[in-house]
Tab-separated table of N, CA and C in Angstrom:
chain	number	residue	atom	x	y	z
X	14	MET	N	1.606	30.598	-8.110
X	14	MET	CA	1.558	30.416	-6.671
X	14	MET	C	1.928	28.972	-6.339
X	15	ALA	N	2.879	28.797	-5.492
X	15	ALA	CA	3.338	27.458	-5.128
X	15	ALA	C	2.345	26.788	-4.188
X	16	ASN	N	2.146	25.508	-4.392
X	16	ASN	CA	1.262	24.724	-3.531
X	16	ASN	C	2.085	24.185	-2.366
X	17	THR	N	1.835	24.683	-1.169
X	17	THR	CA	2.585	24.233	-0.007
X	17	THR	C	1.837	23.124	0.694
X	18	LYS	N	2.551	22.070	1.025
X	18	LYS	CA	1.956	20.934	1.718
X	18	LYS	C	2.093	21.086	3.229
X	19	GLN	N	2.708	22.176	3.657
X	19	GLN	CA	2.920	22.397	5.083
X	19	GLN	C	1.604	22.530	5.837
X	20	ASN	N	0.583	23.074	5.201
X	20	ASN	CA	-0.688	23.338	5.869
X	20	ASN	C	-1.661	22.174	5.760
X	21	LYS	N	-1.326	21.143	5.019
X	21	LYS	CA	-2.244	20.030	4.804
X	21	LYS	C	-1.853	18.836	5.664
X	22	LYS	N	-2.870	18.080	6.081
X	22	LYS	CA	-2.631	16.849	6.832
X	22	LYS	C	-2.298	15.721	5.865
X	23	VAL	N	-1.449	14.819	6.329
X	23	VAL	CA	-1.167	13.620	5.547
X	23	VAL	C	-2.343	12.676	5.726
X	24	LEU	N	-3.000	12.351	4.633
X	24	LEU	CA	-4.131	11.429	4.661
X	24	LEU	C	-3.623	9.994	4.765
X	25	ILE	N	-2.744	9.626	3.852
X	25	ILE	CA	-2.149	8.286	3.847
X	25	ILE	C	-0.648	8.422	3.670
X	26	ARG	N	0.092	7.730	4.510
X	26	ARG	CA	1.556	7.661	4.389
X	26	ARG	C	1.920	6.192	4.191
X	27	ILE	N	2.685	5.937	3.156
X	27	ILE	CA	3.159	4.588	2.874
X	27	ILE	C	4.667	4.604	3.056
X	28	GLU	N	5.160	3.688	3.887
X	28	GLU	CA	6.592	3.622	4.170
X	28	GLU	C	7.123	2.240	3.816
X	29	ASN	N	7.996	2.185	2.829
X	29	ASN	CA	8.712	0.967	2.449
X	29	ASN	C	7.795	-0.235	2.241
X	30	LEU	N	6.664	-0.012	1.581
X	30	LEU	CA	5.704	-1.083	1.352
X	30	LEU	C	6.267	-2.118	0.388
X	31	LYS	N	6.128	-3.379	0.778
X	31	LYS	CA	6.536	-4.496	-0.074
X	31	LYS	C	5.371	-5.463	-0.174
X	32	GLN	N	5.105	-5.914	-1.385
X	32	GLN	CA	4.061	-6.914	-1.613
X	32	GLN	C	4.653	-8.002	-2.497
X	33	TYR	N	4.937	-9.151	-1.885
X	33	TYR	CA	5.518	-10.288	-2.599
X	33	TYR	C	4.501	-11.418	-2.632
X	34	PHE	N	4.507	-12.151	-3.724
X	34	PHE	CA	3.647	-13.323	-3.866
X	34	PHE	C	4.531	-14.550	-4.071
X	35	PRO	N	4.317	-15.607	-3.272
X	35	PRO	CA	5.151	-16.808	-3.424
X	35	PRO	C	4.825	-17.555	-4.718
X	36	LEU	N	5.867	-18.067	-5.344
X	36	LEU	CA	5.704	-18.926	-6.514
X	36	LEU	C	5.642	-20.375	-6.044
X	37	LYS	N	5.008	-21.200	-6.821
X	37	LYS	CA	4.918	-22.613	-6.486
X	37	LYS	C	6.315	-23.230	-6.549
X	38	LYS	N	6.652	-23.999	-5.512
X	38	LYS	CA	7.950	-24.669	-5.477
X	38	LYS	C	7.977	-25.801	-6.489
X	39	LYS	N	9.155	-25.998	-7.088
X	39	LYS	CA	9.312	-27.087	-8.052
X	39	LYS	C	9.518	-28.423	-7.353
X	40	SER	N	10.025	-28.363	-6.131
X	40	SER	CA	10.185	-29.584	-5.336
X	40	SER	C	10.088	-29.212	-3.865
X	41	LEU	N	9.958	-30.210	-3.036
X	41	LEU	CA	9.802	-29.994	-1.601
X	41	LEU	C	10.993	-29.246	-1.001
X	42	PHE	N	12.185	-29.507	-1.528
X	42	PHE	CA	13.402	-28.932	-0.954
X	42	PHE	C	13.899	-27.697	-1.704
X	43	ALA	N	13.180	-27.279	-2.705
X	43	ALA	CA	13.586	-26.100	-3.483
X	43	ALA	C	13.404	-24.828	-2.656
X	44	GLU	N	14.227	-23.850	-2.946
X	44	GLU	CA	14.126	-22.552	-2.274
X	44	GLU	C	12.825	-21.857	-2.693
X	45	GLN	N	12.171	-21.204	-1.736
X	45	GLN	CA	10.931	-20.474	-2.042
X	45	GLN	C	11.281	-19.209	-2.821
X	46	LEU	N	10.661	-19.038	-3.971
X	46	LEU	CA	10.862	-17.853	-4.796
X	46	LEU	C	9.604	-16.999	-4.757
X	47	TYR	N	9.769	-15.698	-5.014
X	47	TYR	CA	8.660	-14.752	-4.919
X	47	TYR	C	8.615	-13.839	-6.137
X	48	VAL	N	7.410	-13.409	-6.482
X	48	VAL	CA	7.219	-12.326	-7.439
X	48	VAL	C	7.131	-11.053	-6.615
X	49	ARG	N	7.942	-10.079	-6.935
X	49	ARG	CA	7.946	-8.810	-6.199
X	49	ARG	C	7.043	-7.816	-6.929
X	50	ALA	N	5.782	-7.802	-6.553
X	50	ALA	CA	4.814	-6.921	-7.214
X	50	ALA	C	5.072	-5.459	-6.862
X	51	ASN	N	5.331	-5.184	-5.599
X	51	ASN	CA	5.698	-3.840	-5.128
X	51	ASN	C	6.902	-4.011	-4.218
X	52	ASP	N	7.939	-3.240	-4.461
X	52	ASP	CA	9.168	-3.400	-3.692
X	52	ASP	C	9.657	-2.042	-3.204
X	53	ASP	N	9.474	-1.788	-1.918
X	53	ASP	CA	9.989	-0.585	-1.264
X	53	ASP	C	9.318	0.696	-1.780
X	54	VAL	N	7.987	0.721	-1.751
X	54	VAL	CA	7.213	1.891	-2.185
X	54	VAL	C	6.994	2.815	-0.991
X	55	SER	N	7.311	4.092	-1.137
X	55	SER	CA	7.069	5.094	-0.097
X	55	SER	C	6.464	6.339	-0.741
X	56	LEU	N	5.397	6.862	-0.134
X	56	LEU	CA	4.796	8.107	-0.618
X	56	LEU	C	3.824	8.649	0.415
X	57	ASP	N	3.510	9.927	0.281
X	57	ASP	CA	2.510	10.592	1.116
X	57	ASP	C	1.408	11.115	0.213
X	58	ILE	N	0.171	10.944	0.652
X	58	ILE	CA	-0.979	11.531	-0.028
X	58	ILE	C	-1.619	12.484	0.974
X	59	TYR	N	-1.729	13.752	0.599
X	59	TYR	CA	-2.261	14.775	1.493
X	59	TYR	C	-3.754	14.973	1.263
X	60	GLU	N	-4.436	15.494	2.279
X	60	GLU	CA	-5.864	15.804	2.150
X	60	GLU	C	-6.086	16.688	0.932
X	61	GLY	N	-7.125	16.389	0.169
X	61	GLY	CA	-7.462	17.188	-0.997
X	61	GLY	C	-6.704	16.822	-2.258
X	62	GLU	N	-5.749	15.922	-2.165
X	62	GLU	CA	-4.977	15.511	-3.331
X	62	GLU	C	-5.606	14.286	-3.989
X	63	THR	N	-5.305	14.134	-5.248
X	63	THR	CA	-5.685	12.947	-6.003
X	63	THR	C	-4.406	12.312	-6.517
X	64	LEU	N	-4.321	10.999	-6.408
X	64	LEU	CA	-3.134	10.281	-6.858
X	64	LEU	C	-3.453	9.522	-8.133
X	65	GLY	N	-2.597	9.639	-9.106
X	65	GLY	CA	-2.714	8.854	-10.329
X	65	GLY	C	-1.477	7.985	-10.478
X	66	LEU	N	-1.674	6.708	-10.724
X	66	LEU	CA	-0.561	5.789	-10.948
X	66	LEU	C	-0.507	5.449	-12.429
X	67	VAL	N	0.662	5.604	-13.004
X	67	VAL	CA	0.853	5.334	-14.421
X	67	VAL	C	2.013	4.361	-14.553
X	68	GLY	N	1.850	3.379	-15.408
X	68	GLY	CA	2.937	2.437	-15.631
X	68	GLY	C	2.538	1.362	-16.612
X	69	GLU	N	3.506	0.547	-16.941
X	69	GLU	CA	3.277	-0.535	-17.888
X	69	GLU	C	2.350	-1.582	-17.299
X	70	SER	N	1.767	-2.363	-18.171
X	70	SER	CA	0.925	-3.473	-17.753
X	70	SER	C	1.755	-4.443	-16.911
X	71	GLY	N	1.210	-4.833	-15.778
X	71	GLY	CA	1.892	-5.804	-14.928
X	71	GLY	C	2.957	-5.233	-14.021
X	72	CYS	N	3.002	-3.899	-13.854
X	72	CYS	CA	4.069	-3.304	-13.041
X	72	CYS	C	3.693	-3.140	-11.568
X	73	GLY	N	2.440	-3.480	-11.181
X	73	GLY	CA	2.081	-3.447	-9.767
X	73	GLY	C	1.129	-2.341	-9.362
X	74	LYS	N	0.551	-1.627	-10.306
X	74	LYS	CA	-0.373	-0.527	-9.972
X	74	LYS	C	-1.598	-1.038	-9.215
X	75	SER	N	-2.257	-2.035	-9.754
X	75	SER	CA	-3.465	-2.578	-9.106
X	75	SER	C	-3.126	-3.246	-7.787
X	76	THR	N	-1.991	-3.914	-7.732
X	76	THR	CA	-1.566	-4.560	-6.491
X	76	THR	C	-1.356	-3.523	-5.396
X	77	LEU	N	-0.769	-2.386	-5.735
X	77	LEU	CA	-0.580	-1.319	-4.752
X	77	LEU	C	-1.931	-0.843	-4.226
X	78	GLY	N	-2.881	-0.617	-5.115
X	78	GLY	CA	-4.217	-0.190	-4.697
X	78	GLY	C	-4.896	-1.215	-3.813
X	79	ARG	N	-4.814	-2.466	-4.189
X	79	ARG	CA	-5.441	-3.530	-3.387
X	79	ARG	C	-4.778	-3.666	-2.023
X	80	THR	N	-3.476	-3.482	-1.985
X	80	THR	CA	-2.761	-3.551	-0.708
X	80	THR	C	-3.164	-2.385	0.189
X	81	LEU	N	-3.296	-1.187	-0.374
X	81	LEU	CA	-3.723	-0.022	0.409
X	81	LEU	C	-5.127	-0.208	0.972
X	82	LEU	N	-5.988	-0.885	0.225
X	82	LEU	CA	-7.357	-1.135	0.685
X	82	LEU	C	-7.451	-2.347	1.604
X	83	GLN	N	-6.290	-2.936	1.932
X	83	GLN	CA	-6.214	-4.089	2.823
X	83	GLN	C	-6.854	-5.337	2.221
X	84	LEU	N	-6.946	-5.398	0.902
X	84	LEU	CA	-7.427	-6.613	0.248
X	84	LEU	C	-6.323	-7.662	0.214
X	85	TYR	N	-5.066	-7.207	0.249
X	85	TYR	CA	-3.903	-8.073	0.404
X	85	TYR	C	-3.199	-7.660	1.689
X	86	LYS	N	-2.678	-8.625	2.418
X	86	LYS	CA	-1.850	-8.328	3.588
X	86	LYS	C	-0.451	-8.024	3.068
X	87	GLN	N	0.041	-6.825	3.343
X	87	GLN	CA	1.347	-6.446	2.814
X	87	GLN	C	2.448	-7.300	3.423
X	88	THR	N	3.464	-7.585	2.619
X	88	THR	CA	4.588	-8.401	3.053
X	88	THR	C	5.425	-7.658	4.088
X	89	ASP	N	5.627	-6.374	3.866
X	89	ASP	CA	6.436	-5.568	4.783
X	89	ASP	C	6.094	-4.101	4.560
X	90	GLY	N	6.517	-3.268	5.490
X	90	GLY	CA	6.281	-1.836	5.385
X	90	GLY	C	5.116	-1.393	6.252
X	91	ARG	N	4.835	-0.094	6.195
X	91	ARG	CA	3.761	0.483	7.010
X	91	ARG	C	2.845	1.321	6.138
X	92	THR	N	1.552	1.210	6.414
X	92	THR	CA	0.554	2.070	5.795
X	92	THR	C	-0.153	2.794	6.922
X	93	ILE	N	-0.085	4.116	6.910
X	93	ILE	CA	-0.618	4.928	8.001
X	93	ILE	C	-1.741	5.796	7.451
X	94	TYR	N	-2.911	5.701	8.070
X	94	TYR	CA	-4.094	6.459	7.657
X	94	TYR	C	-4.445	7.426	8.774
X	95	TYR	N	-4.340	8.719	8.506
X	95	TYR	CA	-4.566	9.762	9.517
X	95	TYR	C	-3.813	9.452	10.815
X	96	GLY	N	-2.567	9.054	10.687
X	96	GLY	CA	-1.720	8.838	11.848
X	96	GLY	C	-1.859	7.486	12.523
X	97	ARG	N	-2.749	6.627	12.034
X	97	ARG	CA	-2.935	5.304	12.643
X	97	ARG	C	-2.433	4.227	11.693
X	98	ASP	N	-1.571	3.360	12.215
X	98	ASP	CA	-1.042	2.255	11.429
X	98	ASP	C	-2.166	1.268	11.131
X	99	LEU	N	-2.397	0.963	9.861
X	99	LEU	CA	-3.502	0.084	9.486
X	99	LEU	C	-3.333	-1.334	10.013
X	100	ASP	N	-2.105	-1.754	10.305
X	100	ASP	CA	-1.901	-3.085	10.886
X	100	ASP	C	-2.448	-3.171	12.304
X	101	GLU	N	-2.596	-2.043	12.970
X	101	GLU	CA	-3.092	-2.021	14.348
X	101	GLU	C	-4.603	-1.844	14.425
X	102	ILE	N	-5.241	-1.619	13.279
X	102	ILE	CA	-6.679	-1.374	13.249
X	102	ILE	C	-7.380	-2.639	12.769
X	103	ALA	N	-8.501	-2.964	13.388
X	103	ALA	CA	-9.283	-4.128	12.962
X	103	ALA	C	-9.738	-3.938	11.518
X	104	PRO	N	-9.704	-4.999	10.694
X	104	PRO	CA	-10.107	-4.870	9.282
X	104	PRO	C	-11.509	-4.296	9.101
X	105	GLN	N	-12.441	-4.634	9.966
X	105	GLN	CA	-13.801	-4.114	9.841
X	105	GLN	C	-13.813	-2.602	10.029
X	106	TYR	N	-12.967	-2.085	10.912
X	106	TYR	CA	-12.898	-0.650	11.145
X	106	TYR	C	-12.338	0.065	9.914
X	107	VAL	N	-11.355	-0.566	9.257
X	107	VAL	CA	-10.781	0.023	8.046
X	107	VAL	C	-11.864	0.166	6.985
X	108	VAL	N	-12.643	-0.886	6.769
X	108	VAL	CA	-13.718	-0.843	5.769
X	108	VAL	C	-14.732	0.229	6.142
X	109	TYR	N	-15.128	0.290	7.408
X	109	TYR	CA	-16.093	1.288	7.887
X	109	TYR	C	-15.561	2.704	7.661
X	110	THR	N	-14.305	2.936	8.017
X	110	THR	CA	-13.705	4.264	7.897
X	110	THR	C	-13.590	4.684	6.439
X	111	LEU	N	-13.193	3.763	5.566
X	111	LEU	CA	-13.059	4.100	4.151
X	111	LEU	C	-14.412	4.401	3.524
X	112	LYS	N	-15.451	3.686	3.918
X	112	LYS	CA	-16.791	3.954	3.391
X	112	LYS	C	-17.302	5.301	3.875
X	113	LYS	N	-16.948	5.655	5.116
X	113	LYS	CA	-17.399	6.906	5.721
X	113	LYS	C	-16.728	8.116	5.077
X	114	SER	N	-15.505	7.955	4.604
X	114	SER	CA	-14.719	9.072	4.043
X	114	SER	C	-15.280	9.582	2.748
């Protein structure tokens, strides 16, 4: 029996998420360089689903989780929780909602 996602609500939608960390400049006039921990990540997690991330050490798995939990401010992209953009929600509300879930 095929599992259809048509009947399920999207719990979290991630669109083009980017998480970059600046590297220390070698001089005042040097170009700013970045470590690209997550670059253009997009996915949907539906109600009742469990997500597992697998990858090599240092590939950005923990950074993605921390960014989704708003522990890091994402560099770019959108994270939508039950249809609400997390950038538009007060951080305290995000923590309250996640604890309630």
